[in-house]
PDB file of C-alpha atoms and ligand atoms in Angstrom:
ATOM      1  CA  MET Z   1      15.595  14.172 -56.714  1.00  0.00           C
ATOM      2  CA  LEU Z   2      17.755  13.782 -53.616  1.00  0.00           C
ATOM      3  CA  LEU Z   3      14.941  15.122 -51.417  1.00  0.00           C
ATOM      4  CA  THR Z   4      12.521  12.613 -52.947  1.00  0.00           C
ATOM      5  CA  ARG Z   5      14.951   9.795 -52.164  1.00  0.00           C
ATOM      6  CA  ILE Z   6      15.448  10.955 -48.578  1.00  0.00           C
ATOM      7  CA  LEU Z   7      11.683  11.213 -48.061  1.00  0.00           C
ATOM      8  CA  GLY Z   8      11.250   7.776 -49.625  1.00  0.00           C
ATOM      9  CA  VAL Z   9      13.853   6.191 -47.325  1.00  0.00           C
ATOM     10  CA  GLY Z  10      12.311   7.959 -44.309  1.00  0.00           C
ATOM     11  CA  ALA Z  11       8.821   6.734 -45.152  1.00  0.00           C
ATOM     12  CA  ALA Z  12      10.049   3.158 -45.746  1.00  0.00           C
ATOM     13  CA  THR Z  13      11.915   3.203 -42.416  1.00  0.00           C
ATOM     14  CA  GLY Z  14       8.797   4.466 -40.637  1.00  0.00           C
ATOM     15  CA  VAL Z  15       6.647   1.730 -42.161  1.00  0.00           C
ATOM     16  CA  ALA Z  16       9.239  -0.929 -41.240  1.00  0.00           C
ATOM     17  CA  LEU Z  17       9.442   0.351 -37.639  1.00  0.00           C
ATOM     18  CA  ALA Z  18       5.666   0.434 -37.296  1.00  0.00           C
ATOM     19  CA  GLY Z  19       5.468  -3.114 -38.647  1.00  0.00           C
ATOM     20  CA  TYR Z  20       8.130  -4.275 -36.209  1.00  0.00           C
ATOM     21  CA  ALA Z  21       6.407  -2.582 -33.244  1.00  0.00           C
ATOM     22  CA  ALA Z  22       3.038  -4.081 -34.213  1.00  0.00           C
ATOM     23  CA  ALA Z  23       4.610  -7.559 -34.496  1.00  0.00           C
ATOM     24  CA  GLU Z  24       6.354  -7.233 -31.137  1.00  0.00           C
ATOM     25  CA  ALA Z  25       3.028  -6.369 -29.461  1.00  0.00           C
ATOM     26  CA  ARG Z  26       1.884  -9.872 -30.482  1.00  0.00           C
ATOM     27  CA  ALA Z  27       5.123 -11.705 -29.535  1.00  0.00           C
ATOM     28  CA  TYR Z  28       3.881 -13.108 -26.222  1.00  0.00           C
ATOM     29  CA  THR Z  29       6.489 -14.674 -23.984  1.00  0.00           C
ATOM     30  CA  VAL Z  30       6.845 -16.295 -20.575  1.00  0.00           C
ATOM     31  CA  ARG Z  31       9.567 -14.736 -18.437  1.00  0.00           C
ATOM     32  CA  GLU Z  32      10.888 -17.001 -15.684  1.00  0.00           C
ATOM     33  CA  VAL Z  33      12.170 -15.599 -12.389  1.00  0.00           C
ATOM     34  CA  ALA Z  34      13.339 -17.442  -9.261  1.00  0.00           C
ATOM     35  CA  LEU Z  35      13.261 -15.902  -5.802  1.00  0.00           C
ATOM     36  CA  THR Z  36      14.336 -17.372  -2.458  1.00  0.00           C
ATOM     37  CA  LEU Z  37      11.491 -16.463  -0.132  1.00  0.00           C
ATOM     38  CA  LEU Z  38       9.927 -19.547   1.470  1.00  0.00           C
ATOM     39  CA  PRO Z  39      10.610 -21.161   4.845  1.00  0.00           C
ATOM     40  CA  ALA Z  40      13.371 -23.756   4.759  1.00  0.00           C
ATOM     41  CA  GLY Z  41      12.078 -27.194   3.859  1.00  0.00           C
ATOM     42  CA  SER Z  42       9.172 -25.931   1.708  1.00  0.00           C
ATOM     43  CA  ARG Z  43       8.774 -27.192  -1.808  1.00  0.00           C
ATOM     44  CA  PRO Z  44       9.123 -24.598  -4.590  1.00  0.00           C
ATOM     45  CA  VAL Z  45       5.930 -22.669  -5.353  1.00  0.00           C
ATOM     46  CA  LYS Z  46       5.216 -21.524  -8.903  1.00  0.00           C
ATOM     47  CA  VAL Z  47       3.375 -18.201  -9.087  1.00  0.00           C
ATOM     48  CA  LEU Z  48       1.985 -17.120 -12.457  1.00  0.00           C
ATOM     49  CA  HIS Z  49       1.848 -13.327 -12.538  1.00  0.00           C
ATOM     50  CA  LEU Z  50      -0.635 -12.132 -15.176  1.00  0.00           C
ATOM     51  CA  SER Z  51      -1.285  -8.489 -15.898  1.00  0.00           C
ATOM     52  CA  ASP Z  52      -2.655  -6.024 -18.424  1.00  0.00           C
ATOM     53  CA  LEU Z  53      -4.276  -8.438 -20.857  1.00  0.00           C
ATOM     54  CA  HIS Z  54      -6.290  -5.578 -22.419  1.00  0.00           C
ATOM     55  CA  ILE Z  55      -8.166  -8.248 -24.354  1.00  0.00           C
ATOM     56  CA  THR Z  56     -10.845  -7.682 -27.003  1.00  0.00           C
ATOM     57  CA  PRO Z  57     -13.305 -10.257 -28.405  1.00  0.00           C
ATOM     58  CA  GLY Z  58     -11.267 -10.448 -31.618  1.00  0.00           C
ATOM     59  CA  GLN Z  59      -7.923 -11.304 -29.991  1.00  0.00           C
ATOM     60  CA  GLN Z  60      -8.231 -15.067 -30.323  1.00  0.00           C
ATOM     61  CA  ARG Z  61      -4.480 -15.697 -30.556  1.00  0.00           C
ATOM     62  CA  LYS Z  62      -3.922 -13.928 -27.253  1.00  0.00           C
ATOM     63  CA  ARG Z  63      -6.840 -15.847 -25.723  1.00  0.00           C
ATOM     64  CA  ASP Z  64      -5.376 -19.178 -26.852  1.00  0.00           C
ATOM     65  CA  TRP Z  65      -1.878 -18.247 -25.635  1.00  0.00           C
ATOM     66  CA  VAL Z  66      -3.186 -17.377 -22.177  1.00  0.00           C
ATOM     67  CA  ARG Z  67      -5.217 -20.600 -22.035  1.00  0.00           C
ATOM     68  CA  ASP Z  68      -2.017 -22.554 -22.716  1.00  0.00           C
ATOM     69  CA  LEU Z  69      -0.290 -21.020 -19.654  1.00  0.00           C
ATOM     70  CA  ALA Z  70      -1.924 -23.722 -17.523  1.00  0.00           C
ATOM     71  CA  ALA Z  71       0.624 -26.124 -19.059  1.00  0.00           C
ATOM     72  CA  TRP Z  72       3.258 -24.494 -16.800  1.00  0.00           C
ATOM     73  CA  SER Z  73       1.348 -25.998 -13.822  1.00  0.00           C
ATOM     74  CA  PRO Z  74       1.397 -22.915 -11.597  1.00  0.00           C
ATOM     75  CA  ASP Z  75       0.443 -23.349  -7.941  1.00  0.00           C
ATOM     76  CA  LEU Z  76      -1.029 -19.848  -7.727  1.00  0.00           C
ATOM     77  CA  VAL Z  77      -2.197 -17.145 -10.152  1.00  0.00           C
ATOM     78  CA  VAL Z  78      -1.839 -13.447  -9.299  1.00  0.00           C
ATOM     79  CA  ASN Z  79      -3.771 -11.190 -11.676  1.00  0.00           C
ATOM     80  CA  THR Z  80      -2.888  -7.509 -11.307  1.00  0.00           C
ATOM     81  CA  GLY Z  81      -5.643  -6.073 -13.476  1.00  0.00           C
ATOM     82  CA  ASP Z  82      -6.349  -4.246 -16.765  1.00  0.00           C
ATOM     83  CA  ASN Z  83      -7.959  -7.355 -18.234  1.00  0.00           C
ATOM     84  CA  LEU Z  84     -10.374  -5.672 -20.634  1.00  0.00           C
ATOM     85  CA  ALA Z  85     -10.190  -3.452 -23.703  1.00  0.00           C
ATOM     86  CA  HIS Z  86     -13.763  -3.760 -24.971  1.00  0.00           C
ATOM     87  CA  ARG Z  87     -17.259  -3.679 -23.460  1.00  0.00           C
ATOM     88  CA  ARG Z  88     -17.989  -7.194 -24.781  1.00  0.00           C
ATOM     89  CA  ALA Z  89     -14.644  -8.723 -23.737  1.00  0.00           C
ATOM     90  CA  VAL Z  90     -15.620 -10.293 -20.388  1.00  0.00           C
ATOM     91  CA  PRO Z  91     -16.492 -13.695 -21.951  1.00  0.00           C
ATOM     92  CA  THR Z  92     -13.213 -13.628 -23.909  1.00  0.00           C
ATOM     93  CA  ALA Z  93     -11.216 -12.781 -20.766  1.00  0.00           C
ATOM     94  CA  LEU Z  94     -12.915 -15.526 -18.754  1.00  0.00           C
ATOM     95  CA  ASP Z  95     -12.445 -17.997 -21.620  1.00  0.00           C
ATOM     96  CA  ALA Z  96      -8.738 -17.101 -21.816  1.00  0.00           C
ATOM     97  CA  MET Z  97      -8.292 -17.671 -18.091  1.00  0.00           C
ATOM     98  CA  ALA Z  98     -10.695 -20.634 -17.751  1.00  0.00           C
ATOM     99  CA  PRO Z  99      -7.953 -23.255 -17.157  1.00  0.00           C
ATOM    100  CA  LEU Z 100      -6.257 -20.903 -14.665  1.00  0.00           C
ATOM    101  CA  LEU Z 101      -9.495 -20.255 -12.793  1.00  0.00           C
ATOM    102  CA  ASP Z 102      -9.361 -23.881 -11.636  1.00  0.00           C
ATOM    103  CA  LEU Z 103      -6.207 -22.963  -9.666  1.00  0.00           C
ATOM    104  CA  PRO Z 104      -5.842 -20.891  -6.486  1.00  0.00           C
ATOM    105  CA  GLY Z 105      -5.794 -17.221  -7.482  1.00  0.00           C
ATOM    106  CA  VAL Z 106      -6.022 -13.626  -6.299  1.00  0.00           C
ATOM    107  CA  PHE Z 107      -6.826 -10.454  -8.227  1.00  0.00           C
ATOM    108  CA  VAL Z 108      -7.095  -6.687  -8.176  1.00  0.00           C
ATOM    109  CA  PHE Z 109      -8.523  -4.438 -10.888  1.00  0.00           C
ATOM    110  CA  GLY Z 110      -7.000  -1.603 -12.885  1.00  0.00           C
ATOM    111  CA  SER Z 111      -8.530   1.325 -14.752  1.00  0.00           C
ATOM    112  CA  ASN Z 112      -8.949  -0.895 -17.838  1.00  0.00           C
ATOM    113  CA  ASP Z 113     -11.297  -3.166 -15.943  1.00  0.00           C
ATOM    114  CA  TYR Z 114     -13.508  -0.239 -14.963  1.00  0.00           C
ATOM    115  CA  PHE Z 115     -13.448   2.104 -17.971  1.00  0.00           C
ATOM    116  CA  GLU Z 116     -13.439   1.759 -21.746  1.00  0.00           C
ATOM    117  CA  PRO Z 117     -10.143   2.558 -23.426  1.00  0.00           C
ATOM    118  CA  GLY Z 118     -10.023   5.585 -25.686  1.00  0.00           C
ATOM    119  CA  LEU Z 119      -7.749   6.876 -28.403  1.00  0.00           C
ATOM    120  CA  ARG Z 120      -4.871   8.614 -26.613  1.00  0.00           C
ATOM    121  CA  ASN Z 121      -1.951  10.662 -27.777  1.00  0.00           C
ATOM    122  CA  PRO Z 122       0.942   8.165 -27.446  1.00  0.00           C
ATOM    123  CA  LEU Z 123       3.280  10.959 -26.347  1.00  0.00           C
ATOM    124  CA  ALA Z 124       1.006  11.592 -23.343  1.00  0.00           C
ATOM    125  CA  TYR Z 125       2.586   8.542 -21.692  1.00  0.00           C
ATOM    126  CA  LEU Z 126       5.926  10.355 -21.660  1.00  0.00           C
ATOM    127  CA  ALA Z 127       4.529  13.538 -20.092  1.00  0.00           C
ATOM    128  CA  PRO Z 128       4.460  14.058 -16.309  1.00  0.00           C
ATOM    129  CA  ASP Z 129       1.371  12.676 -14.578  1.00  0.00           C
ATOM    130  CA  ARG Z 130      -0.824  15.679 -13.699  1.00  0.00           C
ATOM    131  CA  GLY Z 131      -3.309  13.532 -11.810  1.00  0.00           C
ATOM    132  CA  LYS Z 132      -6.115  13.990 -14.366  1.00  0.00           C
ATOM    133  CA  ARG Z 133      -8.162  10.837 -14.921  1.00  0.00           C
ATOM    134  CA  HIS Z 134     -10.546  10.317 -17.826  1.00  0.00           C
ATOM    135  CA  VAL Z 135     -13.161   8.611 -15.695  1.00  0.00           C
ATOM    136  CA  ASP Z 136     -16.071  10.306 -17.472  1.00  0.00           C
ATOM    137  CA  VAL Z 137     -15.945   7.599 -20.160  1.00  0.00           C
ATOM    138  CA  PRO Z 138     -18.307   4.605 -20.296  1.00  0.00           C
ATOM    139  CA  GLN Z 139     -17.783   1.897 -17.711  1.00  0.00           C
ATOM    140  CA  LEU Z 140     -16.845  -1.645 -18.630  1.00  0.00           C
ATOM    141  CA  PRO Z 141     -18.852  -4.584 -17.174  1.00  0.00           C
ATOM    142  CA  TRP Z 142     -16.349  -5.031 -14.365  1.00  0.00           C
ATOM    143  CA  ARG Z 143     -18.966  -6.518 -12.047  1.00  0.00           C
ATOM    144  CA  ASP Z 144     -19.373  -9.448 -14.458  1.00  0.00           C
ATOM    145  CA  LEU Z 145     -15.623  -9.974 -14.543  1.00  0.00           C
ATOM    146  CA  ARG Z 146     -15.411  -9.797 -10.741  1.00  0.00           C
ATOM    147  CA  TYR Z 147     -18.241 -12.328 -10.465  1.00  0.00           C
ATOM    148  CA  GLY Z 148     -16.479 -14.622 -12.958  1.00  0.00           C
ATOM    149  CA  PHE Z 149     -13.227 -14.563 -10.979  1.00  0.00           C
ATOM    150  CA  ALA Z 150     -14.791 -14.744  -7.520  1.00  0.00           C
ATOM    151  CA  SER Z 151     -17.283 -17.501  -8.383  1.00  0.00           C
ATOM    152  CA  ALA Z 152     -14.349 -19.615  -9.587  1.00  0.00           C
ATOM    153  CA  GLY Z 153     -12.701 -19.140  -6.194  1.00  0.00           C
ATOM    154  CA  TRP Z 154     -10.135 -16.417  -6.867  1.00  0.00           C
ATOM    155  CA  LEU Z 155      -9.802 -14.029  -3.942  1.00  0.00           C
ATOM    156  CA  ASP Z 156     -10.753 -10.404  -4.538  1.00  0.00           C
ATOM    157  CA  LEU Z 157      -8.052  -8.210  -2.950  1.00  0.00           C
ATOM    158  CA  THR Z 158      -9.822  -4.878  -3.544  1.00  0.00           C
ATOM    159  CA  ASN Z 159      -8.745  -2.908  -0.462  1.00  0.00           C
ATOM    160  CA  ARG Z 160      -8.687  -6.151   1.506  1.00  0.00           C
ATOM    161  CA  ARG Z 161      -6.501  -8.632   3.303  1.00  0.00           C
ATOM    162  CA  GLU Z 162      -6.941 -12.355   2.733  1.00  0.00           C
ATOM    163  CA  ARG Z 163      -5.236 -15.657   3.559  1.00  0.00           C
ATOM    164  CA  LEU Z 164      -4.820 -18.572   1.185  1.00  0.00           C
ATOM    165  CA  ARG Z 165      -3.262 -22.022   1.588  1.00  0.00           C
ATOM    166  CA  VAL Z 166      -1.107 -22.870  -1.388  1.00  0.00           C
ATOM    167  CA  ALA Z 167       1.126 -25.946  -1.663  1.00  0.00           C
ATOM    168  CA  GLY Z 168       0.918 -26.491   2.083  1.00  0.00           C
ATOM    169  CA  LEU Z 169       1.911 -22.894   2.886  1.00  0.00           C
ATOM    170  CA  ASP Z 170      -0.114 -20.175   4.586  1.00  0.00           C
ATOM    171  CA  LEU Z 171       0.079 -17.098   2.333  1.00  0.00           C
ATOM    172  CA  ALA Z 172      -1.109 -13.690   3.552  1.00  0.00           C
ATOM    173  CA  PHE Z 173      -2.205 -11.142   0.918  1.00  0.00           C
ATOM    174  CA  THR Z 174      -2.857  -7.431   1.093  1.00  0.00           C
ATOM    175  CA  GLY Z 175      -4.447  -5.709  -1.885  1.00  0.00           C
ATOM    176  CA  VAL Z 176      -5.663  -2.280  -2.922  1.00  0.00           C
ATOM    177  CA  ASP Z 177      -7.966  -1.010  -5.635  1.00  0.00           C
ATOM    178  CA  ASP Z 178      -6.298   0.816  -8.533  1.00  0.00           C
ATOM    179  CA  PRO Z 179      -3.911   3.519  -7.250  1.00  0.00           C
ATOM    180  CA  HIS Z 180      -3.804   5.130 -10.723  1.00  0.00           C
ATOM    181  CA  LEU Z 181      -7.458   6.066 -10.272  1.00  0.00           C
ATOM    182  CA  GLY Z 182      -6.885   7.025  -6.640  1.00  0.00           C
ATOM    183  CA  TYR Z 183      -9.096   4.107  -5.559  1.00  0.00           C
ATOM    184  CA  ASP Z 184      -6.501   2.660  -3.143  1.00  0.00           C
ATOM    185  CA  ASP Z 185      -7.745   2.706   0.442  1.00  0.00           C
ATOM    186  CA  LEU Z 186      -4.431   2.400   2.258  1.00  0.00           C
ATOM    187  CA  PRO Z 187      -5.861   3.020   5.761  1.00  0.00           C
ATOM    188  CA  ALA Z 188      -8.206   0.040   5.239  1.00  0.00           C
ATOM    189  CA  VAL Z 189      -5.212  -2.294   4.823  1.00  0.00           C
ATOM    190  CA  ALA Z 190      -2.772  -0.568   7.182  1.00  0.00           C
ATOM    191  CA  GLY Z 191      -0.947  -2.248  10.037  1.00  0.00           C
ATOM    192  CA  PRO Z 192       1.615  -5.018  10.225  1.00  0.00           C
ATOM    193  CA  ALA Z 193       1.195  -7.970   7.900  1.00  0.00           C
ATOM    194  CA  PRO Z 194       0.385 -11.131   9.885  1.00  0.00           C
ATOM    195  CA  ASP Z 195       3.567 -12.607  11.316  1.00  0.00           C
ATOM    196  CA  ASP Z 196       2.058 -16.073  11.668  1.00  0.00           C
ATOM    197  CA  ALA Z 197       1.849 -16.510   7.868  1.00  0.00           C
ATOM    198  CA  ASP Z 198       4.603 -18.271   5.914  1.00  0.00           C
ATOM    199  CA  VAL Z 199       4.864 -15.462   3.322  1.00  0.00           C
ATOM    200  CA  ARG Z 200       3.276 -12.000   3.089  1.00  0.00           C
ATOM    201  CA  LEU Z 201       2.482 -10.563  -0.354  1.00  0.00           C
ATOM    202  CA  GLY Z 202       1.227  -7.100  -1.357  1.00  0.00           C
ATOM    203  CA  VAL Z 203      -0.732  -6.716  -4.599  1.00  0.00           C
ATOM    204  CA  ALA Z 204      -1.722  -3.624  -6.597  1.00  0.00           C
ATOM    205  CA  HIS Z 205      -2.405  -2.735 -10.212  1.00  0.00           C
ATOM    206  CA  ALA Z 206      -0.336   0.440 -10.501  1.00  0.00           C
ATOM    207  CA  PRO Z 207       2.950   0.519  -8.521  1.00  0.00           C
ATOM    208  CA  TYR Z 208       2.619   3.979  -6.993  1.00  0.00           C
ATOM    209  CA  LEU Z 209       5.278   4.693  -4.398  1.00  0.00           C
ATOM    210  CA  ARG Z 210       2.782   5.405  -1.592  1.00  0.00           C
ATOM    211  CA  VAL Z 211       1.452   1.851  -1.948  1.00  0.00           C
ATOM    212  CA  LEU Z 212       4.878   0.227  -2.243  1.00  0.00           C
ATOM    213  CA  ASP Z 213       6.087   2.196   0.790  1.00  0.00           C
ATOM    214  CA  GLN Z 214       3.190   1.006   2.953  1.00  0.00           C
ATOM    215  CA  TYR Z 215       3.501  -2.615   1.848  1.00  0.00           C
ATOM    216  CA  ALA Z 216       7.263  -2.653   2.481  1.00  0.00           C
ATOM    217  CA  ALA Z 217       6.979  -0.843   5.815  1.00  0.00           C
ATOM    218  CA  THR Z 218       4.320  -3.267   7.072  1.00  0.00           C
ATOM    219  CA  GLY Z 219       6.337  -6.417   6.481  1.00  0.00           C
ATOM    220  CA  HIS Z 220       5.378  -7.760   3.058  1.00  0.00           C
ATOM    221  CA  GLU Z 221       8.255  -9.732   1.567  1.00  0.00           C
ATOM    222  CA  LEU Z 222       7.025  -9.522  -2.040  1.00  0.00           C
ATOM    223  CA  ILE Z 223       4.944  -6.927  -3.900  1.00  0.00           C
ATOM    224  CA  LEU Z 224       3.355  -7.681  -7.283  1.00  0.00           C
ATOM    225  CA  ALA Z 225       2.086  -5.006  -9.677  1.00  0.00           C
ATOM    226  CA  GLY Z 226       1.498  -4.276 -13.356  1.00  0.00           C
ATOM    227  CA  HIS Z 227       0.252  -1.147 -15.161  1.00  0.00           C
ATOM    228  CA  THR Z 228       3.578   0.093 -16.561  1.00  0.00           C
ATOM    229  CA  HIS Z 229       3.582  -2.175 -19.647  1.00  0.00           C
ATOM    230  CA  GLY Z 230       7.315  -2.238 -18.949  1.00  0.00           C
ATOM    231  CA  GLY Z 231       7.503   1.202 -20.528  1.00  0.00           C
ATOM    232  CA  GLN Z 232       5.899  -0.294 -23.698  1.00  0.00           C
ATOM    233  CA  VAL Z 233       8.158   1.719 -26.027  1.00  0.00           C
ATOM    234  CA  CYS Z 234      11.725   1.241 -24.812  1.00  0.00           C
ATOM    235  CA  LEU Z 235      15.121   2.155 -26.165  1.00  0.00           C
ATOM    236  CA  PRO Z 236      17.117  -1.050 -26.782  1.00  0.00           C
ATOM    237  CA  ALA Z 237      20.145   0.085 -24.777  1.00  0.00           C
ATOM    238  CA  LEU Z 238      18.484   2.379 -22.236  1.00  0.00           C
ATOM    239  CA  GLY Z 239      15.216   0.614 -21.406  1.00  0.00           C
ATOM    240  CA  ALA Z 240      11.945   2.245 -20.404  1.00  0.00           C
ATOM    241  CA  LEU Z 241      11.318   5.959 -20.774  1.00  0.00           C
ATOM    242  CA  ALA Z 242       8.142   6.138 -18.672  1.00  0.00           C
ATOM    243  CA  THR Z 243       5.984   4.119 -16.280  1.00  0.00           C
ATOM    244  CA  ASN Z 244       2.675   6.077 -16.359  1.00  0.00           C
ATOM    245  CA  CYS Z 245       2.978   6.448 -12.563  1.00  0.00           C
ATOM    246  CA  ASP Z 246       5.495   7.811 -10.053  1.00  0.00           C
ATOM    247  CA  LEU Z 247       7.753   4.720 -10.115  1.00  0.00           C
ATOM    248  CA  GLU Z 248      11.031   5.533 -11.840  1.00  0.00           C
ATOM    249  CA  PRO Z 249      11.600   3.945 -15.305  1.00  0.00           C
ATOM    250  CA  ALA Z 250      14.535   1.820 -14.051  1.00  0.00           C
ATOM    251  CA  ARG Z 251      11.981  -0.367 -12.224  1.00  0.00           C
ATOM    252  CA  ALA Z 252       9.376  -0.374 -15.030  1.00  0.00           C
ATOM    253  CA  LYS Z 253       9.444  -4.172 -15.173  1.00  0.00           C
ATOM    254  CA  GLY Z 254      11.078  -7.194 -13.582  1.00  0.00           C
ATOM    255  CA  LEU Z 255      12.303  -7.960 -10.086  1.00  0.00           C
ATOM    256  CA  HIS Z 256      13.780  -5.162  -7.967  1.00  0.00           C
ATOM    257  CA  ARG Z 257      14.017  -4.116  -4.339  1.00  0.00           C
ATOM    258  CA  HIS Z 258      11.765  -1.562  -2.660  1.00  0.00           C
ATOM    259  CA  PRO Z 259      13.040   0.883  -1.574  1.00  0.00           C
ATOM    260  CA  ALA Z 260      15.253   0.649  -4.638  1.00  0.00           C
ATOM    261  CA  ASP Z 261      18.484   0.979  -2.667  1.00  0.00           C
ATOM    262  CA  SER Z 262      17.529  -1.558   0.015  1.00  0.00           C
ATOM    263  CA  ARG Z 263      19.047  -4.992   0.473  1.00  0.00           C
ATOM    264  CA  GLU Z 264      17.336  -8.252   1.331  1.00  0.00           C
ATOM    265  CA  GLY Z 265      16.821  -8.417   5.085  1.00  0.00           C
ATOM    266  CA  ASP Z 266      16.693  -4.638   5.566  1.00  0.00           C
ATOM    267  CA  PRO Z 267      13.775  -3.808   7.862  1.00  0.00           C
ATOM    268  CA  GLY Z 268      10.891  -2.148   6.025  1.00  0.00           C
ATOM    269  CA  SER Z 269      12.018  -3.380   2.626  1.00  0.00           C
ATOM    270  CA  SER Z 270      10.551  -5.799   0.117  1.00  0.00           C
ATOM    271  CA  TRP Z 271      10.981  -7.465  -3.240  1.00  0.00           C
ATOM    272  CA  LEU Z 272       9.001  -5.768  -6.014  1.00  0.00           C
ATOM    273  CA  HIS Z 273       7.948  -7.606  -9.156  1.00  0.00           C
ATOM    274  CA  VAL Z 274       6.436  -5.470 -11.924  1.00  0.00           C
ATOM    275  CA  SER Z 275       4.934  -7.301 -14.897  1.00  0.00           C
ATOM    276  CA  ALA Z 276       5.306  -5.745 -18.346  1.00  0.00           C
ATOM    277  CA  GLY Z 277       1.890  -7.269 -19.065  1.00  0.00           C
ATOM    278  CA  LEU Z 278       0.436  -8.878 -22.148  1.00  0.00           C
ATOM    279  CA  GLY Z 279      -1.439  -6.092 -23.879  1.00  0.00           C
ATOM    280  CA  THR Z 280      -1.686  -2.467 -24.839  1.00  0.00           C
ATOM    281  CA  ASN Z 281      -4.385   0.071 -25.465  1.00  0.00           C
ATOM    282  CA  PRO Z 282      -6.160  -1.461 -28.534  1.00  0.00           C
ATOM    283  CA  TYR Z 283      -5.763   1.817 -30.459  1.00  0.00           C
ATOM    284  CA  LEU Z 284      -1.991   1.884 -29.844  1.00  0.00           C
ATOM    285  CA  ARG Z 285      -1.122  -1.767 -30.277  1.00  0.00           C
ATOM    286  CA  PHE Z 286       2.630  -1.563 -30.533  1.00  0.00           C
ATOM    287  CA  ARG Z 287       5.642  -2.318 -28.370  1.00  0.00           C
ATOM    288  CA  VAL Z 288       9.338  -1.686 -28.883  1.00  0.00           C
ATOM    289  CA  ALA Z 289      12.086  -3.595 -27.050  1.00  0.00           C
ATOM    290  CA  CYS Z 290       9.511  -4.704 -24.471  1.00  0.00           C
ATOM    291  CA  ARG Z 291       7.791  -7.954 -25.367  1.00  0.00           C
ATOM    292  CA  PRO Z 292       4.366  -8.717 -23.896  1.00  0.00           C
ATOM    293  CA  GLU Z 293       4.825 -11.169 -21.070  1.00  0.00           C
ATOM    294  CA  ALA Z 294       3.432 -13.355 -18.357  1.00  0.00           C
ATOM    295  CA  THR Z 295       5.861 -14.188 -15.553  1.00  0.00           C
ATOM    296  CA  LEU Z 296       6.429 -17.509 -13.860  1.00  0.00           C
ATOM    297  CA  LEU Z 297       7.886 -16.614 -10.470  1.00  0.00           C
ATOM    298  CA  THR Z 298       9.298 -19.679  -8.746  1.00  0.00           C
ATOM    299  CA  LEU Z 299       9.509 -19.115  -4.999  1.00  0.00           C
ATOM    300  CA  LEU Z 300      12.250 -21.221  -3.449  1.00  0.00           C
ATOM    301  CA  PRO Z 301      12.932 -22.242   0.159  1.00  0.00           C
ATOM    302  CA  ARG Z 302      15.604 -20.457   2.159  1.00  0.00           C
ATOM    303  CA  GLY Z 303      18.713 -22.405   2.960  1.00  0.00           C
TER     304      GLY Z 303
HETATM  305 FE1  FE2 V 401      -2.546  -1.673 -18.700  1.00  0.00          FE
END
């Protein structure tokens, strides 16, 4: 009798937890961050950092929520990849971002732009990364997504450097293809970031340390990345348990320094912003103590 009761309470708790985690995965939020980074006298620049939509054709609420982000009037959109979670999701992704595609933007891709998601053991995220990549799965129509972004005017930062004028400022960008897949071509974007730009930004999908190290060492003041999902399943008091890359869990999301122990102004150091992203693998659509997010980063003038 007692055992039956204990099993009953355990099952009810499990169902309640699963329900909570499924609801949190749909509790989209905008996180606002301010950072003093611009030349004195500049006006503030609002950067919308989008990442890890993992959208499917059926996720209309997520599509509508992303469409409404244009109401924040960002000056620039930075999309750090993992937009897709279904082979027919490109129109949904482009529809979700249609109002944002009218704005200046830059993008890089992640593994979930290139390859279809599969059913994974959720505990695999907590295991050490052994470098194995399941790239023998069907490809997603990433060329269509790239065409959709690029034809709207967003700059493709796949192993490239680009310049963009935003709000009267000259912004220099360095980007790499997805480091989680080993697609990053760091030699192609090596060398000092241009010192005649107003701000230098490094962009990548997965925040692997080799990429962060090169960006920081070559003079980028701000690095933007996604991929971690903020840990996705976090302990309320302790935070993330894993990042699915070699970045330590303490920097799984939010604004930090790189190297972690550096201070602003240290040579070879940078700000690092990691987005917890808006989605999950569609087969594991749950989050705990880590709401899905887009970030509005307001860059402020020095002084
Ligand atoms: Fe992702």
